[in-house]
Coordinates of C-alpha atoms (C1' of nucleotides) in Angstrom, one line a residue:
Chain A
M125 CA 24.7 1.2 -12.4
Q126 CA 27.1 1.8 -9.6
L127 CA 26.0 3.6 -6.4
D128 CA 28.3 6.2 -4.8
I129 CA 27.9 5.6 -1.1
I130 CA 29.6 7.3 1.9
Y131 CA 29.4 5.6 5.3
N132 CA 29.6 8.1 8.2
H133 CA 28.9 7.6 11.9
N134 CA 25.2 6.7 12.3
E135 CA 24.6 8.0 8.8
V136 CA 24.8 6.8 5.2
I137 CA 24.9 9.1 2.1
V138 CA 24.1 8.0 -1.4
K139 CA 25.6 10.6 -3.8
N140 CA 24.0 11.6 -7.0
M141 CA 21.1 9.3 -6.7
E142 CA 18.8 8.9 -9.7
D143 CA 15.0 8.6 -9.4
F144 CA 14.7 9.2 -5.6
E145 CA 12.2 11.7 -4.4
P146 CA 11.2 11.2 -0.8
Q147 CA 7.9 13.0 -1.1
H148 CA 6.9 10.9 -4.0
I149 CA 8.1 7.7 -2.4
F150 CA 6.5 8.2 1.0
E151 CA 3.3 9.9 -0.1
C152 CA 2.3 7.9 -3.1
G153 CA 0.3 5.6 -0.8
Q154 CA 2.4 2.5 -0.8
S155 CA 3.3 2.6 2.9
F156 CA 1.7 4.0 6.0
R157 CA 4.5 4.4 8.4
W158 CA 6.5 7.4 7.1
N159 CA 5.9 10.9 8.3
R160 CA 7.2 14.2 7.1
E161 CA 9.4 16.2 9.6
I162 CA 9.6 20.0 9.8
D163 CA 12.9 20.0 7.8
G164 CA 11.3 18.1 4.9
S165 CA 12.9 14.8 5.8
Y166 CA 10.8 11.7 6.5
T167 CA 11.1 9.4 9.5
G168 CA 9.7 5.9 9.3
I169 CA 9.9 2.4 10.7
A170 CA 10.5 -0.9 9.0
Y171 CA 12.1 -4.2 10.0
K172 CA 12.1 -2.9 13.6
K173 CA 14.4 0.0 12.7
I174 CA 13.9 3.7 12.8
L175 CA 15.2 5.6 9.8
N176 CA 15.2 9.3 8.7
V177 CA 15.6 10.1 5.0
K178 CA 16.4 13.5 3.5
K179 CA 17.3 14.6 0.1
I180 CA 19.8 17.4 -0.3
D181 CA 20.4 18.4 -3.9
R182 CA 21.1 15.1 -5.6
D183 CA 22.3 13.3 -2.5
I184 CA 20.1 11.1 -0.2
I185 CA 21.0 11.2 3.5
F186 CA 19.9 8.2 5.5
K187 CA 20.2 9.0 9.3
N188 CA 20.1 6.6 12.3
T189 CA 21.7 3.7 10.4
N190 CA 25.1 2.2 9.6
K191 CA 26.9 0.3 6.9
K192 CA 25.9 -3.2 8.0
E193 CA 22.2 -2.3 8.5
F194 CA 22.1 -0.2 5.3
N195 CA 23.3 -3.1 3.2
E196 CA 21.2 -5.7 5.0
I197 CA 17.9 -3.8 5.0
W198 CA 17.7 -0.5 3.3
M199 CA 19.4 -1.2 0.0
E200 CA 16.6 -3.7 -0.8
Y201 CA 13.9 -1.8 1.0
F202 CA 14.4 1.2 -1.2
D203 CA 15.0 -0.9 -4.3
L204 CA 18.3 0.9 -4.9
N205 CA 19.6 -1.6 -7.4
T206 CA 16.8 -1.1 -9.7
D207 CA 17.2 1.3 -12.7
Y208 CA 13.9 3.1 -12.9
K209 CA 14.8 4.7 -16.3
I210 CA 14.4 1.3 -17.9
I211 CA 11.0 0.8 -16.3
K212 CA 9.8 4.3 -17.2
K213 CA 10.8 3.9 -20.8
E214 CA 9.2 0.5 -21.1
I215 CA 5.8 1.5 -19.7
S216 CA 5.5 4.8 -21.3
K217 CA 6.3 3.9 -24.9
D218 CA 3.5 5.2 -27.2
D219 CA 1.6 6.3 -24.2
P220 CA 1.4 10.1 -23.6
I221 CA -0.8 9.7 -20.5
M222 CA 1.7 7.4 -18.8
K223 CA 4.5 9.9 -19.7
K224 CA 2.5 12.6 -17.9
A225 CA 1.9 10.4 -14.9
I226 CA 5.6 9.5 -14.7
D227 CA 6.6 13.1 -15.1
F228 CA 4.4 13.9 -12.2
G229 CA 5.6 11.1 -9.9
N230 CA 9.1 11.0 -11.3
G231 CA 11.0 10.0 -8.1
I232 CA 8.8 7.2 -6.9
R233 CA 10.5 4.0 -5.8
I234 CA 8.6 0.9 -4.8
L235 CA 9.5 -0.1 -1.3
K236 CA 10.1 -3.8 -0.5
Q237 CA 7.9 -4.2 2.6
E238 CA 7.5 -6.9 5.2
P239 CA 5.0 -9.5 4.4
W240 CA 2.9 -9.6 7.6
E241 CA 2.9 -5.8 7.9
T242 CA 1.9 -5.4 4.3
I243 CA -0.9 -7.9 4.5
A244 CA -2.3 -6.4 7.7
S245 CA -2.0 -2.8 6.6
F246 CA -3.7 -3.4 3.3
I247 CA -6.5 -5.4 5.0
I248 CA -7.0 -2.3 7.1
S249 CA -6.9 -0.1 4.0
A250 CA -10.1 -1.6 2.6
N251 CA -13.0 0.9 2.5
N252 CA -10.9 3.3 4.4
N253 CA -9.1 6.6 3.8
I254 CA -5.3 7.1 4.0
P255 CA -5.1 9.5 7.0
R256 CA -7.2 7.0 9.0
I257 CA -5.3 4.0 7.8
K258 CA -2.1 5.7 9.0
K259 CA -3.6 6.5 12.3
T260 CA -4.9 3.0 12.8
V261 CA -1.5 1.5 12.0
E262 CA 0.1 3.9 14.4
I263 CA -2.2 3.0 17.3
L264 CA -1.8 -0.7 16.6
S265 CA 2.0 -0.3 16.8
E266 CA 1.8 1.7 20.0
N267 CA -0.5 -0.7 21.6
Y268 CA 1.0 -4.0 20.5
G269 CA 4.4 -3.4 18.8
D270 CA 7.9 -3.5 20.3
Y271 CA 9.2 -0.2 21.7
L272 CA 12.1 0.9 19.6
G273 CA 13.2 4.0 21.6
Q274 CA 12.9 7.7 20.8
Y275 CA 13.8 9.6 17.7
N276 CA 13.4 13.3 17.6
D277 CA 11.9 13.1 21.1
I278 CA 9.1 10.9 20.0
D279 CA 8.5 7.3 21.1
R280 CA 8.7 4.9 18.2
Y281 CA 7.1 1.4 18.0
A282 CA 7.5 -1.4 15.5
F283 CA 4.5 -2.9 13.7
P284 CA 3.1 -5.7 16.0
D285 CA 4.3 -9.2 15.4
V286 CA 1.9 -11.6 13.8
K287 CA 1.9 -13.9 16.9
T288 CA 0.8 -11.0 19.1
I289 CA -2.1 -10.1 16.9
A290 CA -3.1 -13.8 16.6
G291 CA -3.5 -14.0 20.3
L292 CA -6.0 -11.1 20.6
T293 CA -9.7 -11.1 20.6
P294 CA -11.6 -8.8 18.2
E295 CA -12.9 -6.9 21.2
E296 CA -9.4 -6.1 22.3
L297 CA -8.3 -5.1 18.8
K298 CA -11.2 -2.8 18.3
S299 CA -9.8 -0.4 20.8
S300 CA -7.3 0.5 18.0
G301 CA -10.0 1.9 15.8
I302 CA -9.7 -0.9 13.4
G303 CA -13.5 -1.5 13.2
Y304 CA -15.0 -4.5 11.6
R305 CA -11.6 -5.5 10.1
A306 CA -10.5 -6.7 13.5
S307 CA -11.8 -10.2 13.0
Y308 CA -10.2 -10.3 9.5
I309 CA -6.8 -9.4 10.8
I310 CA -6.9 -11.9 13.7
K311 CA -8.1 -14.8 11.5
T312 CA -5.4 -14.0 9.0
A313 CA -2.8 -13.7 11.7
Q314 CA -3.8 -17.1 13.0
M315 CA -3.5 -18.6 9.5
I316 CA 0.0 -17.2 9.2
V317 CA 1.1 -18.4 12.6
D318 CA -0.2 -21.9 11.7
E319 CA 1.5 -21.8 8.3
P320 CA 4.3 -19.1 8.2
I321 CA 4.7 -17.2 4.9
D322 CA 7.5 -18.7 2.8
L323 CA 8.5 -15.7 0.6
C324 CA 10.9 -17.7 -1.6
K325 CA 8.2 -20.2 -2.3
L326 CA 5.7 -17.5 -3.2
Q327 CA 8.1 -15.7 -5.4
K328 CA 8.6 -18.8 -7.4
L329 CA 4.9 -19.3 -8.1
D330 CA 3.4 -17.7 -11.2
I331 CA 1.3 -14.7 -10.3
K332 CA -2.1 -16.4 -10.7
K333 CA -1.2 -19.2 -8.2
C334 CA 0.4 -16.7 -5.9
E335 CA -2.7 -14.5 -6.0
K336 CA -4.9 -17.5 -5.3
S337 CA -3.0 -18.5 -2.2
L338 CA -3.2 -14.9 -0.9
L339 CA -6.9 -14.8 -1.5
Q340 CA -7.3 -17.5 1.2
Y341 CA -6.6 -14.9 3.9
H342 CA -9.5 -13.3 5.5
G343 CA -10.0 -9.7 4.4
V344 CA -7.8 -10.2 1.3
G345 CA -9.7 -9.7 -2.0
P346 CA -8.3 -9.1 -5.5
K347 CA -7.2 -5.5 -4.8
V348 CA -5.4 -6.2 -1.5
A349 CA -3.9 -9.4 -3.0
H350 CA -2.3 -7.4 -5.8
C351 CA -0.9 -4.9 -3.4
I352 CA 0.7 -7.7 -1.5
L353 CA 2.0 -9.3 -4.7
F354 CA 3.6 -6.0 -5.7
F355 CA 4.7 -4.4 -2.5
C356 CA 6.3 -7.3 -0.8
I357 CA 6.5 -10.4 -2.9
G358 CA 8.1 -8.8 -5.9
Q359 CA 5.6 -9.8 -8.5
M360 CA 6.0 -6.6 -10.5
E361 CA 3.4 -7.4 -13.1
A362 CA 0.7 -7.2 -10.4
F363 CA -1.8 -4.4 -10.9
P364 CA -4.0 -3.4 -7.9
V365 CA -7.2 -1.8 -9.1
D366 CA -8.6 0.5 -6.4
T367 CA -11.2 3.3 -6.9
W368 CA -8.6 5.8 -8.0
V369 CA -7.0 3.5 -10.6
K370 CA -10.4 2.4 -11.8
R371 CA -11.4 6.1 -12.2
V372 CA -8.2 7.2 -14.0
M373 CA -8.2 4.1 -16.3
E374 CA -11.8 4.7 -17.2
Y375 CA -11.2 8.4 -17.7
F376 CA -8.2 8.0 -20.0
Y377 CA -8.5 4.6 -21.6
F378 CA -12.0 3.1 -21.5
K379 CA -14.3 6.2 -21.5
E380 CA -16.9 4.2 -19.8
E381 CA -17.7 2.2 -16.6
T382 CA -15.4 -0.8 -16.6
K383 CA -15.1 -3.7 -14.2
P384 CA -11.9 -3.9 -12.1
K385 CA -11.1 -7.4 -13.4
V386 CA -11.2 -6.1 -17.0
I387 CA -9.0 -3.2 -16.1
Q388 CA -6.5 -5.4 -14.4
E389 CA -6.2 -7.8 -17.4
F390 CA -6.0 -4.9 -19.8
A391 CA -3.2 -3.4 -17.8
T392 CA -1.3 -6.6 -17.4
K393 CA -1.3 -6.9 -21.2
K394 CA -0.5 -3.3 -21.9
Y395 CA 2.3 -2.8 -19.3
G396 CA 3.6 -6.3 -19.1
K397 CA 6.2 -7.2 -16.4
Y398 CA 6.2 -3.7 -15.1
A399 CA 2.5 -3.2 -14.7
G400 CA 2.7 -2.5 -11.0
Y401 CA 4.9 0.5 -11.5
A402 CA 2.5 1.8 -14.0
Q403 CA -0.3 1.4 -11.5
Q404 CA 1.7 3.4 -8.9
Y405 CA 2.4 6.3 -11.2
L406 CA -1.2 6.4 -12.2
F407 CA -2.6 6.1 -8.7
Y408 CA -0.4 9.0 -7.4
Y409 CA -1.2 11.1 -10.5
A410 CA -4.9 10.5 -10.2
R411 CA -5.1 11.0 -6.4
E412 CA -3.0 14.1 -6.2
L413 CA -4.8 15.8 -9.1
N414 CA -8.2 14.4 -8.4
I415 CA -8.5 12.9 -11.9
G416 CA -11.7 11.2 -12.8
K417 CA -13.5 12.2 -9.6
K418 CA -17.0 13.4 -10.1
Chain B
dC173 C1' -24.2 17.1 10.1
dC174 C1' -23.7 13.8 6.2
dC175 C1' -20.9 11.5 3.0
dC176 C1' -17.5 8.5 2.0
dA177 C1' -13.0 6.3 1.9
dG178 C1' -7.0 2.7 -2.0
dG179 C1' -12.9 -3.4 -0.8
dC180 C1' -14.5 -7.3 1.3
dA181 C1' -17.5 -11.2 3.0
dG182 C1' -21.8 -12.9 3.0
dT183 C1' -26.0 -13.5 0.7
dT184 C1' -29.1 -14.0 -3.1
dA185 C1' -30.6 -15.1 -8.2
Chain C
dT159 C1' -20.5 -16.3 -11.2
dA160 C1' -22.6 -12.0 -11.2
dA161 C1' -25.0 -8.7 -8.8
dC162 C1' -26.2 -6.7 -4.4
dT163 C1' -25.7 -5.0 0.4
dG164 C1' -24.0 -3.8 4.9
dC165 C1' -20.0 -2.4 7.3
dC166 C1' -16.5 0.3 12.0
dT167 C1' -14.9 4.7 12.1
dG168 C1' -13.4 9.3 11.7
dG169 C1' -11.6 12.5 8.1
dG170 C1' -13.4 16.2 5.1

DNA sequence: CCCCAGGCAGTTA
DNA sequence: TAACTGCCTGGG
């Protein structure tokens, strides 16, 4: 698979890109820092960079970037070297439900996100709703993140550094609307400052050991751990079971109340090394169509 | 207004 | 180790 890339001034275009639908990528719930603009493009922040993404016909236009940055950051971030056709085929064989879910979320790509931001964001996501998670992450960034400049006349801020958060008190953090998760985030930040995350090391561990090490963080349980495994460590057989996935799996496969752990083990067996992708298609499908909700 | 949200930690049996 | 409970906060 060879990408057809054009590098312009402050802009990179990938021609005839397969399996890339901005709306599905940014609104499938994997990331909390991308917002839709009036023209249908999305502006977001990652790795202390501001980027705008727009799809025109079959081309993807990446604005506010350049060749060097694109190759160093965004290629991997957008998982552009992965052929989603193979994944889709693998997880949907003999599974009409998964075929439907994939058809619905056809252009989803899994973003390779930063470890600390992913950990903190998904700690915040617990017992919370997506609009509020996004708002909290935004306020956190405005209050404690680096100022990155303006884009489309709006001030943009990076997600706060782990050291900054580690130095705060829960009382200070609570002004960001983070609620009782403030103490979780701070404790976890302090753990990470004391022992920085070694991504390479984590990637080499088998998923069980990797999960176990993540569960040591405060505010990280099985669901959040699997989100971290999948969205930033690259353990693609992870399978986060949240309320939506639980409901949709019960509705389609189990036909009865089933414990998250049972669902997760079932999915790992059923979908194998691409289980995480299956989870993301299912989650998006279920949430958008309200499947399984009473 | 009340209900609840992409769970988790802490506490009991 | 399984089951139960309370939880900041604000969107819907």
